[in-house]
CSV table of C-alpha atoms in Angstrom, one decimal:
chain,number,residue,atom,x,y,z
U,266,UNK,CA,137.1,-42.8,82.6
U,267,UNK,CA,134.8,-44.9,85.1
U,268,UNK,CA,137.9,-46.5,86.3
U,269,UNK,CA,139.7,-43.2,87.1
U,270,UNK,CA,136.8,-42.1,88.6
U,271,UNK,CA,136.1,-45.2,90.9
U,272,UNK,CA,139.8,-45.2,92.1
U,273,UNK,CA,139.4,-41.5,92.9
U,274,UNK,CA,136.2,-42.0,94.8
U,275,UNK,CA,137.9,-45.3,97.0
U,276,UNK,CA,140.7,-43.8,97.9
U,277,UNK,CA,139.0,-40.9,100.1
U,278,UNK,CA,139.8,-41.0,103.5
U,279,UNK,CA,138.1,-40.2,106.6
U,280,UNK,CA,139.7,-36.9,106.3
U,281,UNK,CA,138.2,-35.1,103.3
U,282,UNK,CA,137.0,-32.3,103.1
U,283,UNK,CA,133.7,-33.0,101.2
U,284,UNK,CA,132.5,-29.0,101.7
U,285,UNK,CA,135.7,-27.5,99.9
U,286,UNK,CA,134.5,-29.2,96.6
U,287,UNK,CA,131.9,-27.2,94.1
U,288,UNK,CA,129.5,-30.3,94.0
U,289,UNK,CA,126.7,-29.1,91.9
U,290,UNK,CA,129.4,-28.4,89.1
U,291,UNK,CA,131.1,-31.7,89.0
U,292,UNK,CA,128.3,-33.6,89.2
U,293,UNK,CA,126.3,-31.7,86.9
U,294,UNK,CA,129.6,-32.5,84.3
U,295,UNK,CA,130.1,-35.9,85.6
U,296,UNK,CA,126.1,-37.1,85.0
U,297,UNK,CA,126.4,-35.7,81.5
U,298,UNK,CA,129.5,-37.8,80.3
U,299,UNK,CA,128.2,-40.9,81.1
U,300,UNK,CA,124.7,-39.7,80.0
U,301,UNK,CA,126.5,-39.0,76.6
U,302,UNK,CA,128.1,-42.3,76.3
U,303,UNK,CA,125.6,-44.4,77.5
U,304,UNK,CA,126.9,-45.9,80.5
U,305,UNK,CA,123.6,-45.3,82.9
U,306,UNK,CA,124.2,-48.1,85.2
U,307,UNK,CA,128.5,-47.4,85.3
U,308,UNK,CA,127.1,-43.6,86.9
U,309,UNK,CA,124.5,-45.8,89.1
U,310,UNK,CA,127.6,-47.4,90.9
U,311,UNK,CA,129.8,-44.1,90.9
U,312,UNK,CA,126.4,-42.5,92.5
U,313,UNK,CA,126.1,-44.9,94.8
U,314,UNK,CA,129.9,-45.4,96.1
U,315,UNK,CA,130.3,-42.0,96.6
U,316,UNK,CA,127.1,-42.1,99.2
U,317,UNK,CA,128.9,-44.8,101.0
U,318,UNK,CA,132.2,-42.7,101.1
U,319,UNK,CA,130.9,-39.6,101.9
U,320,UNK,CA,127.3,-40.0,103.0
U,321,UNK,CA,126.7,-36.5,104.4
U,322,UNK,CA,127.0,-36.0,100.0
U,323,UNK,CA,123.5,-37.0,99.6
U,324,UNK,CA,122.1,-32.9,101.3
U,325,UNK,CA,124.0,-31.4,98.0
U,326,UNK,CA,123.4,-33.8,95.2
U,327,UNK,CA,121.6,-31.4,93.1
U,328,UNK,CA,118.3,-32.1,90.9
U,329,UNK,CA,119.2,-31.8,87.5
U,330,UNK,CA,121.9,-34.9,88.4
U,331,UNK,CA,119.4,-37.2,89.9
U,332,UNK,CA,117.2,-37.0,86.8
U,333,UNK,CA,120.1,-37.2,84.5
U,334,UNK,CA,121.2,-40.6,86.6
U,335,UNK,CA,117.7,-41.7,86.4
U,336,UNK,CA,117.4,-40.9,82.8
U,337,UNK,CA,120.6,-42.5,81.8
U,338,UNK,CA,118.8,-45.5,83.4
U,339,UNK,CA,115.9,-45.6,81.6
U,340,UNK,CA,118.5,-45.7,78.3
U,341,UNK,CA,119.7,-48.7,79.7
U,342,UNK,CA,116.3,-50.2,80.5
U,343,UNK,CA,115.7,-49.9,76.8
U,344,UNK,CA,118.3,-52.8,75.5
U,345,UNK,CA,117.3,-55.2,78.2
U,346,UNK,CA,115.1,-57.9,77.9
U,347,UNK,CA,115.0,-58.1,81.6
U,348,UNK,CA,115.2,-55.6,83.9
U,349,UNK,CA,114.5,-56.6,87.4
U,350,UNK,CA,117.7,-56.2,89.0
U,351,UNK,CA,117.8,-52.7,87.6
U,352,UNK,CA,114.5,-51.2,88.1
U,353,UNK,CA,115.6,-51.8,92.0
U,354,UNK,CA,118.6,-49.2,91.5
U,355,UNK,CA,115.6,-47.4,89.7
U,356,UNK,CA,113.9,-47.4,93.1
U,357,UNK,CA,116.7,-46.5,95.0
U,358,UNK,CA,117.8,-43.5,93.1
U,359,UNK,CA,114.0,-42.4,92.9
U,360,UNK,CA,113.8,-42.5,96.2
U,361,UNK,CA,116.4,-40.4,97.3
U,362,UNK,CA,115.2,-38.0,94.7
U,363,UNK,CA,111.7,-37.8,96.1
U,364,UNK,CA,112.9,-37.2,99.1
U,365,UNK,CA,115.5,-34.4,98.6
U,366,UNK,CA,113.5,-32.8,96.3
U,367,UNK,CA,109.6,-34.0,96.0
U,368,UNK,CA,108.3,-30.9,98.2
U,369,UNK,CA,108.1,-29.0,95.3
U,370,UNK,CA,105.2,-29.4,92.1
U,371,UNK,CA,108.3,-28.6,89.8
U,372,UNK,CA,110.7,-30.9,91.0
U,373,UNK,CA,108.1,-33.7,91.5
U,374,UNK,CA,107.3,-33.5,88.3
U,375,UNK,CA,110.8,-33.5,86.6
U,376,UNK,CA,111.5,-36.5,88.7
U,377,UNK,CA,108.2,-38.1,87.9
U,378,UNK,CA,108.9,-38.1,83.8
U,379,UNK,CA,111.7,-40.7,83.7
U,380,UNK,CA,110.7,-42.5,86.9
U,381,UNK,CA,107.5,-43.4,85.4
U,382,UNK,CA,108.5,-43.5,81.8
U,383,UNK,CA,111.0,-46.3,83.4
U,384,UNK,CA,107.9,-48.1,84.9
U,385,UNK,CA,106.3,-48.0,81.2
U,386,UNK,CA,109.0,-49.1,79.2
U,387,UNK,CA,110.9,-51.9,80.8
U,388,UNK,CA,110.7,-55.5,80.2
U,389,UNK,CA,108.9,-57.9,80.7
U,390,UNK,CA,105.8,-56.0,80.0
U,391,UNK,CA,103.4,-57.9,82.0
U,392,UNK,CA,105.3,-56.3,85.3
U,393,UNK,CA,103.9,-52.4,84.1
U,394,UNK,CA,101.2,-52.5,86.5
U,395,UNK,CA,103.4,-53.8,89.0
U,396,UNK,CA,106.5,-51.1,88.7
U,397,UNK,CA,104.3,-48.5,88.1
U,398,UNK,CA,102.1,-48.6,91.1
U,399,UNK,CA,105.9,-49.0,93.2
U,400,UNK,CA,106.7,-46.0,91.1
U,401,UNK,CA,103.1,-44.1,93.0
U,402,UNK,CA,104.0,-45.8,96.2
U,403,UNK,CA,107.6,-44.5,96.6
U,404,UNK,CA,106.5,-40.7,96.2
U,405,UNK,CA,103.5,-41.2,98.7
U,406,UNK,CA,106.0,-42.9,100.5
U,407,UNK,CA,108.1,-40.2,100.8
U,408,UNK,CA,104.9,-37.9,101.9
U,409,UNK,CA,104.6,-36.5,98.2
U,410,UNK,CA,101.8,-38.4,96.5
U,411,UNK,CA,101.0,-37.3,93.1
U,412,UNK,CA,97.8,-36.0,92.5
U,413,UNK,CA,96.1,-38.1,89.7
U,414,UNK,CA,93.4,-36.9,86.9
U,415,UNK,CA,90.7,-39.3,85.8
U,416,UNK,CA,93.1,-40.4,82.5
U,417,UNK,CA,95.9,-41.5,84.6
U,418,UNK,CA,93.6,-43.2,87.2
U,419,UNK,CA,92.4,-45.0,84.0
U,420,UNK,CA,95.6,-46.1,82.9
U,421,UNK,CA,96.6,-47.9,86.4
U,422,UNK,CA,93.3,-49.4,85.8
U,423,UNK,CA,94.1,-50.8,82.4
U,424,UNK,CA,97.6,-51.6,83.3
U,425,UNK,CA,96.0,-54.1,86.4
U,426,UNK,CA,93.3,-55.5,84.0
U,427,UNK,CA,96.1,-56.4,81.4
U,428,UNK,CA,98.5,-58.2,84.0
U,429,UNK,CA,95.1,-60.4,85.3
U,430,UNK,CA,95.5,-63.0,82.6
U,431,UNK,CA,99.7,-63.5,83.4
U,432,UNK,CA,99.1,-63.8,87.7
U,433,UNK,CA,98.4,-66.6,89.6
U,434,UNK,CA,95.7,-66.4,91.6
U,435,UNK,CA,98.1,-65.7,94.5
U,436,UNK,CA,99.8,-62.8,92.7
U,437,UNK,CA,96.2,-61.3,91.9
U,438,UNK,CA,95.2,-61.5,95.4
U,439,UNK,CA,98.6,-59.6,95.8
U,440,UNK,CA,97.6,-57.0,93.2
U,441,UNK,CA,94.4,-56.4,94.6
U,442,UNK,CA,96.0,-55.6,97.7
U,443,UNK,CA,98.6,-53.3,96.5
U,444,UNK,CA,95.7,-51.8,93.9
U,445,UNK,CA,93.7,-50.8,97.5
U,446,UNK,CA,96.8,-49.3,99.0
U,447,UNK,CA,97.3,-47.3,95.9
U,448,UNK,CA,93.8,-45.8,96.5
U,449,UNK,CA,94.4,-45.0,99.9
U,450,UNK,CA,97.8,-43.2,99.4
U,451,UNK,CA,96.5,-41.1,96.9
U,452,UNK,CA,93.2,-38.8,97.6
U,453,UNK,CA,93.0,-37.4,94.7
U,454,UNK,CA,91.5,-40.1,93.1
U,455,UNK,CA,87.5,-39.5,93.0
U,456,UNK,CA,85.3,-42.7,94.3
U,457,UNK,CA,82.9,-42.5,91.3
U,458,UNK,CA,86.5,-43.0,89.4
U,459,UNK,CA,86.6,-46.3,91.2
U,460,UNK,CA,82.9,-47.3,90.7
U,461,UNK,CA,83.7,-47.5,87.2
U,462,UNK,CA,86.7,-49.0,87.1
U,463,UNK,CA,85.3,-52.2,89.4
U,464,UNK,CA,83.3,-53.8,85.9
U,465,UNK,CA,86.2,-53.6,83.7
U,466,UNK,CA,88.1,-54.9,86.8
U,467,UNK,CA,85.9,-57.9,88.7
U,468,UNK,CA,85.1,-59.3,84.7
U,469,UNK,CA,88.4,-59.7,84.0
U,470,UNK,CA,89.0,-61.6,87.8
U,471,UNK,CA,86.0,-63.6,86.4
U,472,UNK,CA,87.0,-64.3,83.0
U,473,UNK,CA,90.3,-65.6,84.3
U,474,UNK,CA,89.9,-67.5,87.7
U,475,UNK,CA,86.5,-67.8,87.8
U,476,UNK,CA,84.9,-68.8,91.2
U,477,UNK,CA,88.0,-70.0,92.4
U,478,UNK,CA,88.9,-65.7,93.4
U,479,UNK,CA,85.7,-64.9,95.2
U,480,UNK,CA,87.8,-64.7,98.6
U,481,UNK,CA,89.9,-62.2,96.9
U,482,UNK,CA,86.7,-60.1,95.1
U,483,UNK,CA,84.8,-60.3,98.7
U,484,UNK,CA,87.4,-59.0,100.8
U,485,UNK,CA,88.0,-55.9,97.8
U,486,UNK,CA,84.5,-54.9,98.4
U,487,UNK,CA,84.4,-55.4,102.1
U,488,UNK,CA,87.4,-53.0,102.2
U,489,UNK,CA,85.7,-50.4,99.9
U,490,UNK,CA,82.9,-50.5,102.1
U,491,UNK,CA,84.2,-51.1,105.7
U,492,UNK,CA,87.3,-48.5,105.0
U,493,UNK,CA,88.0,-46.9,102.2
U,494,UNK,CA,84.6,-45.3,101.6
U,495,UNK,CA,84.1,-44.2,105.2
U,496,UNK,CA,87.6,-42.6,104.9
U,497,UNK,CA,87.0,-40.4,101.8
U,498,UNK,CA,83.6,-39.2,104.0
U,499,UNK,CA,81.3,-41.1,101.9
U,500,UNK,CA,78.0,-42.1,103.4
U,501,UNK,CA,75.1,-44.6,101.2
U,502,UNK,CA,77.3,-45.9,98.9
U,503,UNK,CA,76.3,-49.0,98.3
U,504,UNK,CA,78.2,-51.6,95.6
U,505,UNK,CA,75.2,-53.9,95.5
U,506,UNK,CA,72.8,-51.6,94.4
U,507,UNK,CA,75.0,-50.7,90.7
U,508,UNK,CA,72.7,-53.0,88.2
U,509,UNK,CA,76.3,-53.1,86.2
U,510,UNK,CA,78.3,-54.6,89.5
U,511,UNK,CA,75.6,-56.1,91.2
U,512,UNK,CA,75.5,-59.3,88.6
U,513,UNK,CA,79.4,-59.8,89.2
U,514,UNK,CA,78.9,-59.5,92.8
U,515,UNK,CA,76.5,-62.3,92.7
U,516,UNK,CA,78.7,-64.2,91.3
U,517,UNK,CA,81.8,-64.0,93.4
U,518,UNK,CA,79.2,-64.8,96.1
U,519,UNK,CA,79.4,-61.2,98.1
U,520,UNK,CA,76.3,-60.9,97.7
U,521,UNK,CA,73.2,-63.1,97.7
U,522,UNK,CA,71.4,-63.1,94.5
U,523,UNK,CA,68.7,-60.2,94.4
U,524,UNK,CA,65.0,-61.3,94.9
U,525,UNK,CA,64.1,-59.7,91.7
U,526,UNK,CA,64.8,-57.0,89.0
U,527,UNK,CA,62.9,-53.5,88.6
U,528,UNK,CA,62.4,-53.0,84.9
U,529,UNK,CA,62.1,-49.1,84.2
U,530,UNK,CA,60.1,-48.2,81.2
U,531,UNK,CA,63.5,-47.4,79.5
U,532,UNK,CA,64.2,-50.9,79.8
U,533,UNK,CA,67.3,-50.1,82.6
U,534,UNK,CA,67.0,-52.9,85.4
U,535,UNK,CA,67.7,-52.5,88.9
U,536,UNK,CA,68.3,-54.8,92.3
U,537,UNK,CA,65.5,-55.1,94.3
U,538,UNK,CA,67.6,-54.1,97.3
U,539,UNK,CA,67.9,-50.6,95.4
U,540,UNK,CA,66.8,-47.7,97.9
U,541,UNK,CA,65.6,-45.5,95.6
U,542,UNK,CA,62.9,-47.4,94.6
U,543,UNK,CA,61.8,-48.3,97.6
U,544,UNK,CA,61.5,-44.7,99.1
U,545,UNK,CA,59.3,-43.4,95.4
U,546,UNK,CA,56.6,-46.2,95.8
U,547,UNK,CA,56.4,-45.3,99.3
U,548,UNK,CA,56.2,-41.8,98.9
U,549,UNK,CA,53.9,-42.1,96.0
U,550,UNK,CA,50.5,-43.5,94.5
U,551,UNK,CA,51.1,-42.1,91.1
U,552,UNK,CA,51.8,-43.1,87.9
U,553,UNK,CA,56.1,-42.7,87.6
U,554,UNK,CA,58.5,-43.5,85.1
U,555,UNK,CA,61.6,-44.6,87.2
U,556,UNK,CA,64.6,-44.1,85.4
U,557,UNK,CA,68.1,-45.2,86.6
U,558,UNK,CA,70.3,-43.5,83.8
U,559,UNK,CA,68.4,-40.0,83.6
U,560,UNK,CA,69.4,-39.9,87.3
U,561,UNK,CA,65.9,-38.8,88.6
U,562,UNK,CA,62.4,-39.4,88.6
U,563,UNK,CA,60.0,-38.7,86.5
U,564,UNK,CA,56.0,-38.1,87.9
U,565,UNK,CA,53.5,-38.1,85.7
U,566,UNK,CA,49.7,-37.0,86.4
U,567,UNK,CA,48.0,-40.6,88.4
U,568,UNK,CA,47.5,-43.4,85.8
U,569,UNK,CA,46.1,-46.7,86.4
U,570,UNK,CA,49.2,-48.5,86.6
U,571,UNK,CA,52.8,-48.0,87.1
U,572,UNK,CA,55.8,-47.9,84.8
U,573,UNK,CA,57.7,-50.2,87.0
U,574,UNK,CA,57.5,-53.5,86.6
U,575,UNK,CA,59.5,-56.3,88.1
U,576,UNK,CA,60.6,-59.7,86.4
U,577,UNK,CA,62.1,-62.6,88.9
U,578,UNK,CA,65.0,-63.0,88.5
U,579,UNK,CA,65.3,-66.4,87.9
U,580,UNK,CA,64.1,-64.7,84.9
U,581,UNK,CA,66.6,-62.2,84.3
U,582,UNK,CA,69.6,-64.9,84.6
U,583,UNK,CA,68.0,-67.1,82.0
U,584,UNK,CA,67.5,-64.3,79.5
């Protein structure tokens, strides 16, 4: 049948009529046979050589074909053990998709489910993280950027994490990058979203390249500052004063190491570059419990010495 159907679609000439044919019909029928008989990548080319033949094609290829083409794809996808060459047709017949129909939540979403199930499921596994933040990238691409909830944030997280220990350091430099473009395309992703995810995120960098990426963590953080931050309207955000961050920032050498540690009575520590504390002992000549988790401070009625100590931290990094 794809060989009727390939001789069919070469031999139309520049005189054809492509408006006297009921597309939405045929293709509809076509997508489902070769859905039914697994041959994903034999409708890819018939998609595909029928664009070239009759380009003008592409304003009436319907929805409901363009996810059956993309899921007969993912069906191929499955029995590879490699499937670089054919996640690019993936792309290609994503895009067009997006773009035809990606205005709308509905059709966003139907395209979406194969598209990213695609990204998920193809081989070799270590390249998730890398397919499926193309997959993000071609729908903000296409001006429809999908809005994200903190458990799918999470997962591109994860998926970067897990590809850390299989990249060069050239390639993680090159994931970083494309990890920061990901954030920008997509405002629906909530800053404190990213605070969290930096631990998980520079520890893993540090656990496998060690020292040796500090270029790569330094220019992260000067981008989250210098840009990305200012762009989302964020004002006093400041990386080096997180007690969890601050320790691997040290490290990567973005920042110098802090002078010394506050030690709350709750036994939190925090930098001594830390704001907060600063402005309460100025403000006050009470007794205070300083508290970093509870979010707030404390007063008590004026004791004889404060609850806020401070250990050097030559201290703290031997301990």
């Amino acid at each position: 049948m794809h060989a009727i159907a390939m001789n069919i679609v070469n031999n139309i000439g520049p005189s054809f009529d492509f408006l006297s044919i009921q597309w939405t019909p045929l293709l509809s029928k076509l997508s489902r046979v070769y859905m039914r008989q697994y041959e994903g990548e034999s409708l890819a080319i018939l998609h595909f050589k029928l664009l070239e033949m009759v380009p003008a094609l592409e304003t009436k290829m319907p929805l409901a074909y363009l996810v059956r083409v993309l899921g007969s794809l993912v069906d191929v996808c499955a029995e590879r053990e490699d499937t670089r060459s054919l996640w690019r047709t993936i792309i290609d017949v994503a895009s067009l998709a997006v773009r035809l129909h990606g205005n709308s939540q509905g059709g966003l979403q139907s395209i979406w489910k194969p598209f990213f199930k695609a990204a998920v499921t193809s081989k070799p596994t270590y390249l998730n993280y890398e397919r499926v933040l193309e997959a993000y990238h071609v729908c903000a691409f296409q001006g429809n950027p999908l809005t994200l909830d903190r458990a799918a944030f999470s997962q591109v997280v994860r998926f970067l994490v897990g590809s850390i220990n299989h990249l060069s350091l050239e390639e993680t430099s090159a994931s970083m990058r494309n990890f920061y473009c990901f954030l920008k395309e997509h405002p629906s992703v909530n800053f404190l979203w990213v605070l969290d995810s930096l631990l998980s995120l520079l520890s893993e960098i540090w656990k496998i390249h060690g020292e040796i990426a500090s270029v790569i963590v330094q220019e992260f953080i000067k981008a989250l500052q210098d840009d990305y931050f200012p762009s989302m309207r964020l004002s006093g955000v400041q990386l080096c004063d997180n007690p969890q961050i601050r320790p691997l920032l040290e490290k990567f050498c973005v920042v110098n190491k802090t002078e010394f540690w506050w030690e709350c009575g709750c036994g939190t520590q925090i930098p001594a570059s830390a704001k907060k504390v600063f402005n309460v002992l100025a403000k006050t000549q009470c007794g205070l419990d300083l508290c970093y988790m509870w979010g707030g401070v404390q007063r008590y009625r004026c004791r004889k010495e404060l609850y806020v100590r401070f250990r050097k931290s030559t201290t703290t990094q031997s301990s």
